[in-house]
Tab-separated table of C-alpha atoms in Angstrom:
chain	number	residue	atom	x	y	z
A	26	UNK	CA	98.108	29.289	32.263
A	27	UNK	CA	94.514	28.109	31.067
A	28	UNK	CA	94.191	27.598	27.248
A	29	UNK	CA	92.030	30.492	25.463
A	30	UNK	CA	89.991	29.322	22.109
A	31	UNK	CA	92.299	30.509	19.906
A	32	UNK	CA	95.310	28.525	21.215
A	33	UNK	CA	93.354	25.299	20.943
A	34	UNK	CA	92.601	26.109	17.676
A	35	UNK	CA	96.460	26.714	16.946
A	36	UNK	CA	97.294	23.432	18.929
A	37	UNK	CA	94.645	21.106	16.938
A	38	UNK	CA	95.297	22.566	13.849
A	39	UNK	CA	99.546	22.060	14.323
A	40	UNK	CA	98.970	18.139	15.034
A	41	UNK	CA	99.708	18.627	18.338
A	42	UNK	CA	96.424	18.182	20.487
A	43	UNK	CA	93.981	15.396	18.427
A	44	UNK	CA	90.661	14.625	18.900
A	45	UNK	CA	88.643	11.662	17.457
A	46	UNK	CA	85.887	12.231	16.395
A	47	UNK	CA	86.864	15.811	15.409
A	48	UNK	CA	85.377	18.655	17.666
A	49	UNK	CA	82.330	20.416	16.529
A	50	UNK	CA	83.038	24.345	16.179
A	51	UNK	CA	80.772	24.958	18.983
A	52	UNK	CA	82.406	22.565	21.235
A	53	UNK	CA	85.261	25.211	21.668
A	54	UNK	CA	84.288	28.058	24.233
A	55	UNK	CA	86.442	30.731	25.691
A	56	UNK	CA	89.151	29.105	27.447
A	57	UNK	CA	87.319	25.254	27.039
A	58	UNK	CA	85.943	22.227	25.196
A	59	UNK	CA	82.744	20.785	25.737
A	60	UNK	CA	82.556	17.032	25.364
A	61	UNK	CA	80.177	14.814	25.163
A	62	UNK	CA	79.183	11.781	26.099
A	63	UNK	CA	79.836	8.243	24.524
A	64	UNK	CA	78.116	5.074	24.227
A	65	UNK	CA	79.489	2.955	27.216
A	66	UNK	CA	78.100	3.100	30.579
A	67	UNK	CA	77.904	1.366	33.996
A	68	UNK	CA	75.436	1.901	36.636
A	69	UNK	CA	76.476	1.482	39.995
A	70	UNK	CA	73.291	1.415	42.087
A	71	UNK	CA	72.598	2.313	45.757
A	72	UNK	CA	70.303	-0.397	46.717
A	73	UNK	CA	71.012	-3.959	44.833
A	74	UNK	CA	68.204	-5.360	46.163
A	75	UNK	CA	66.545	-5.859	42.980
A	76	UNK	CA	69.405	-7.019	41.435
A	77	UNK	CA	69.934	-10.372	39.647
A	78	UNK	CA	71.533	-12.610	42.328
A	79	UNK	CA	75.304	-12.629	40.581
A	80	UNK	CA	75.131	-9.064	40.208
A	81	UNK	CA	73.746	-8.408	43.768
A	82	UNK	CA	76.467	-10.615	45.278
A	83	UNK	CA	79.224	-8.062	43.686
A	84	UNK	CA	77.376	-5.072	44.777
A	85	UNK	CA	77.328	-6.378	48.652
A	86	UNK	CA	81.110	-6.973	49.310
A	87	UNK	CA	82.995	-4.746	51.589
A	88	UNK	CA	86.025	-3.314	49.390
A	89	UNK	CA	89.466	-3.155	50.892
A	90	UNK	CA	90.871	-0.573	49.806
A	91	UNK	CA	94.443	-1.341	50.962
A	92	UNK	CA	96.406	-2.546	47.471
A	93	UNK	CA	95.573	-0.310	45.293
A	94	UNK	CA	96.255	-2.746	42.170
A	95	UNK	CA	93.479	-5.338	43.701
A	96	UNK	CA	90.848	-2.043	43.318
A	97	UNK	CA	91.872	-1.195	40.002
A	98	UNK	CA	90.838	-5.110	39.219
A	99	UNK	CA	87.908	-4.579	40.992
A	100	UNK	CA	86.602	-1.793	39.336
A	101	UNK	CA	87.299	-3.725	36.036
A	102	UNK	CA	85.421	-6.387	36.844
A	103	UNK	CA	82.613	-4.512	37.934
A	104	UNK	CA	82.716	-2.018	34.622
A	105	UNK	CA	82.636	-5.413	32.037
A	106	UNK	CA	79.752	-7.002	34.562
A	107	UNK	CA	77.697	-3.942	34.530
A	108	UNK	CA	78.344	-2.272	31.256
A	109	UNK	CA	75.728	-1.291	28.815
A	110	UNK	CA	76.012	0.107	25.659
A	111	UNK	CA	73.732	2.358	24.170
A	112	UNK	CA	72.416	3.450	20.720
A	113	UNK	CA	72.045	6.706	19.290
A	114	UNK	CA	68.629	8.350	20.721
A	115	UNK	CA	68.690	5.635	23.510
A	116	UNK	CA	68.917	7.074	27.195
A	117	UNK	CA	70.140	5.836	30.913
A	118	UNK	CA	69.001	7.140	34.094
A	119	UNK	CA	70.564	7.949	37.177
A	120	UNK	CA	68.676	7.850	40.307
A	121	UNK	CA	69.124	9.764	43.184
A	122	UNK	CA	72.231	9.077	45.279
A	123	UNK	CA	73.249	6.662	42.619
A	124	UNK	CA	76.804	6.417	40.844
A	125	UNK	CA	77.867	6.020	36.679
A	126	UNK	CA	80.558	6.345	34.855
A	127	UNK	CA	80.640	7.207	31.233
A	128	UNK	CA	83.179	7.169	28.758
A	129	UNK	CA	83.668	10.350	26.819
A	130	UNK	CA	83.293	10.233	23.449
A	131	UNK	CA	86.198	11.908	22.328
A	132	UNK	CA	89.577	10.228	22.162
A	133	UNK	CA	92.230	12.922	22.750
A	134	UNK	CA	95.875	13.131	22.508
A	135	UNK	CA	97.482	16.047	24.995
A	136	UNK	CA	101.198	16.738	24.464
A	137	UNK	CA	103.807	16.660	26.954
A	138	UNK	CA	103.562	20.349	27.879
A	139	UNK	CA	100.082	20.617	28.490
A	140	UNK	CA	97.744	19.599	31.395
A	141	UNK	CA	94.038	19.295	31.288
A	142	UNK	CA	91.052	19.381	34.115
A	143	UNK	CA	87.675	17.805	33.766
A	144	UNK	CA	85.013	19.772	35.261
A	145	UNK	CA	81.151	19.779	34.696
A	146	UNK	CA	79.192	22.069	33.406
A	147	UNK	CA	77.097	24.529	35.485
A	148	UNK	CA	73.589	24.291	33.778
A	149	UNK	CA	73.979	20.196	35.215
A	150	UNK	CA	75.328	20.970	37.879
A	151	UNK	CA	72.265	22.884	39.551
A	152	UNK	CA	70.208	20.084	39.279
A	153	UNK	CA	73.072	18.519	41.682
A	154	UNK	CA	74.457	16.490	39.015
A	155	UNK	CA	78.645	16.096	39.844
A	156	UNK	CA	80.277	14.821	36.616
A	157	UNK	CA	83.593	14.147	38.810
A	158	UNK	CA	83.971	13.011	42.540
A	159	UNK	CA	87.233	14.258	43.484
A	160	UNK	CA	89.748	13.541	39.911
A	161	UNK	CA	89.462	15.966	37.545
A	162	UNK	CA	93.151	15.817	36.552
A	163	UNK	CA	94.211	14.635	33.204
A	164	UNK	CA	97.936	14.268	32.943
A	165	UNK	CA	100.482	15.507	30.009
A	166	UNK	CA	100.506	12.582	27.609
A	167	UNK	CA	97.241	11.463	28.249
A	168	UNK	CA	95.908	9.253	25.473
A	169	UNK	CA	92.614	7.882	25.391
A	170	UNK	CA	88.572	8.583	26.276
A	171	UNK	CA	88.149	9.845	30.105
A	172	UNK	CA	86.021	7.967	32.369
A	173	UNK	CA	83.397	10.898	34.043
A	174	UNK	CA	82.564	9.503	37.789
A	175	UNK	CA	78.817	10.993	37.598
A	176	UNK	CA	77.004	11.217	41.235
A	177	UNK	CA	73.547	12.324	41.059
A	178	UNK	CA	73.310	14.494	43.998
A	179	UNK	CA	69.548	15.756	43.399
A	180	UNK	CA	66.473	14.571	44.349
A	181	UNK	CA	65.277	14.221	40.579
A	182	UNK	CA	65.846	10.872	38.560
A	183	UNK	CA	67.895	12.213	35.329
A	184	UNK	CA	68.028	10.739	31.948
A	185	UNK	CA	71.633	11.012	30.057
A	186	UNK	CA	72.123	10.533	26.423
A	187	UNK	CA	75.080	9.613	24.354
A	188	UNK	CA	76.248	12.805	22.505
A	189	UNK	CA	75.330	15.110	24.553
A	190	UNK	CA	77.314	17.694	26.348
A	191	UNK	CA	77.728	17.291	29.704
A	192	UNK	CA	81.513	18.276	30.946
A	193	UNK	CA	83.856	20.700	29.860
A	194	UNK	CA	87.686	20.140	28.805
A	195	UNK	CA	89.926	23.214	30.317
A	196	UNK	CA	93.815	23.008	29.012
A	197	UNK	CA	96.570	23.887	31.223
A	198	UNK	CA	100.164	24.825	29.763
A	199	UNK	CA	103.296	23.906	31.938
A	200	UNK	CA	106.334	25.514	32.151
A	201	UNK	CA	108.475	22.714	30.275
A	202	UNK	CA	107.534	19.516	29.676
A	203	UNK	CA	107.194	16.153	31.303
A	204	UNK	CA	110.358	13.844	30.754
A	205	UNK	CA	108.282	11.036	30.434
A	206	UNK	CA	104.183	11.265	30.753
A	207	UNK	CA	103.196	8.950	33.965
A	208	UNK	CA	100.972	6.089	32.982
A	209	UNK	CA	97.662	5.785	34.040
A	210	UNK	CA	95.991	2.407	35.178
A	211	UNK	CA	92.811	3.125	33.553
A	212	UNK	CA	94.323	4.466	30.105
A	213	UNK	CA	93.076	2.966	27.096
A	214	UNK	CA	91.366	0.227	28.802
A	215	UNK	CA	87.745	-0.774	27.343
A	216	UNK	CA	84.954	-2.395	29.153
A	217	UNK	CA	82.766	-3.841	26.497
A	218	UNK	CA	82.237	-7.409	27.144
């Protein structure tokens, strides 16, 4: 069953869902949360041709995809080598057919019993802007900022801005909860050099 407003409200207000920073009252809609973005991003770019040598060299390897632990260091590496972190009223673009991921800038806490989806939010979204490629899932016990996967599937270059609100949060309750939350590889890690 999808979260409405008011159960949020009664969640976050029991201690039992946290977000930091606190939402805004108008980040709560109907039956979602809007968040916005953070400060961290990293720019994976279709053609590395102008790229500094060191940085080209990473973006022209073939990645086998075979152990999945060896990609989740991969993906590491290339976050901290191409990470940027912006200031308030500073932008980032993302060109055409180009990928970035963005940290949220909420922090949230779900509980054990509840399960949460990532999806983007339609006004973006008609400018063929995908905030996720195919893992919206957040699992029960989830603790940390979400990485969005953006694609910018338009023919327009787009300019993003920390703070503003590009995805929505949508809360699922489960019939009991988990016995013990699954990990996630990419929970809590940071990528600021």
């Amino acid at each position: 069953m999808i979260l409405s407003d008011r159960e949020i409200t009664r969640l976050i207000d029991s201690g039992e869902l946290t977000f930091n920073p606190p939402l805004d009252r108008e980040q709560l809609k109907g039956s979602a949360i809007d968040l916005r973005l953070g400060y961290n991003f990293s720019a994976y770019p279709y053609d590395a041709s102008g790229l500094p040598e060191d940085i080209r060299t990473i973006f022209s390897q073939t990645v086998d995809l075979r152990d999945e632990r060896r990609v989740v260091e991969f993906i590491t590496h290339l976050r901290r080598e191409s990470n940027q972190t912006l200031t308030d009223g500073q932008g980032i673009e993302i060109q055409p057919r180009s990928l970035l991921l963005a940290e949220t800038l909420e922090t949230f806490n779900l509980p054990n019993n509840i399960a949460a989806r990532i999806e983007g939010r339609s006004t973006y979204a008609r400018l063929g802007l995908a905030v996720h490629q195919t893992a919206p899932s957040v699992k029960p016990g989830w603790s940390g900022q979400l990485t969005l996967e953006i694609v910018n599937n338009g023919p327009f270059v787009y300019r993003l801005y920390p703070r503003m609100k590009l995805c929505q949060l949508i809360l699922e309750t489960m019939v009991t909860s988990v016995d013990s939350p699954e990990p996630s590889a990419w929970q809590n890690l940071t990528f600021r050099p």
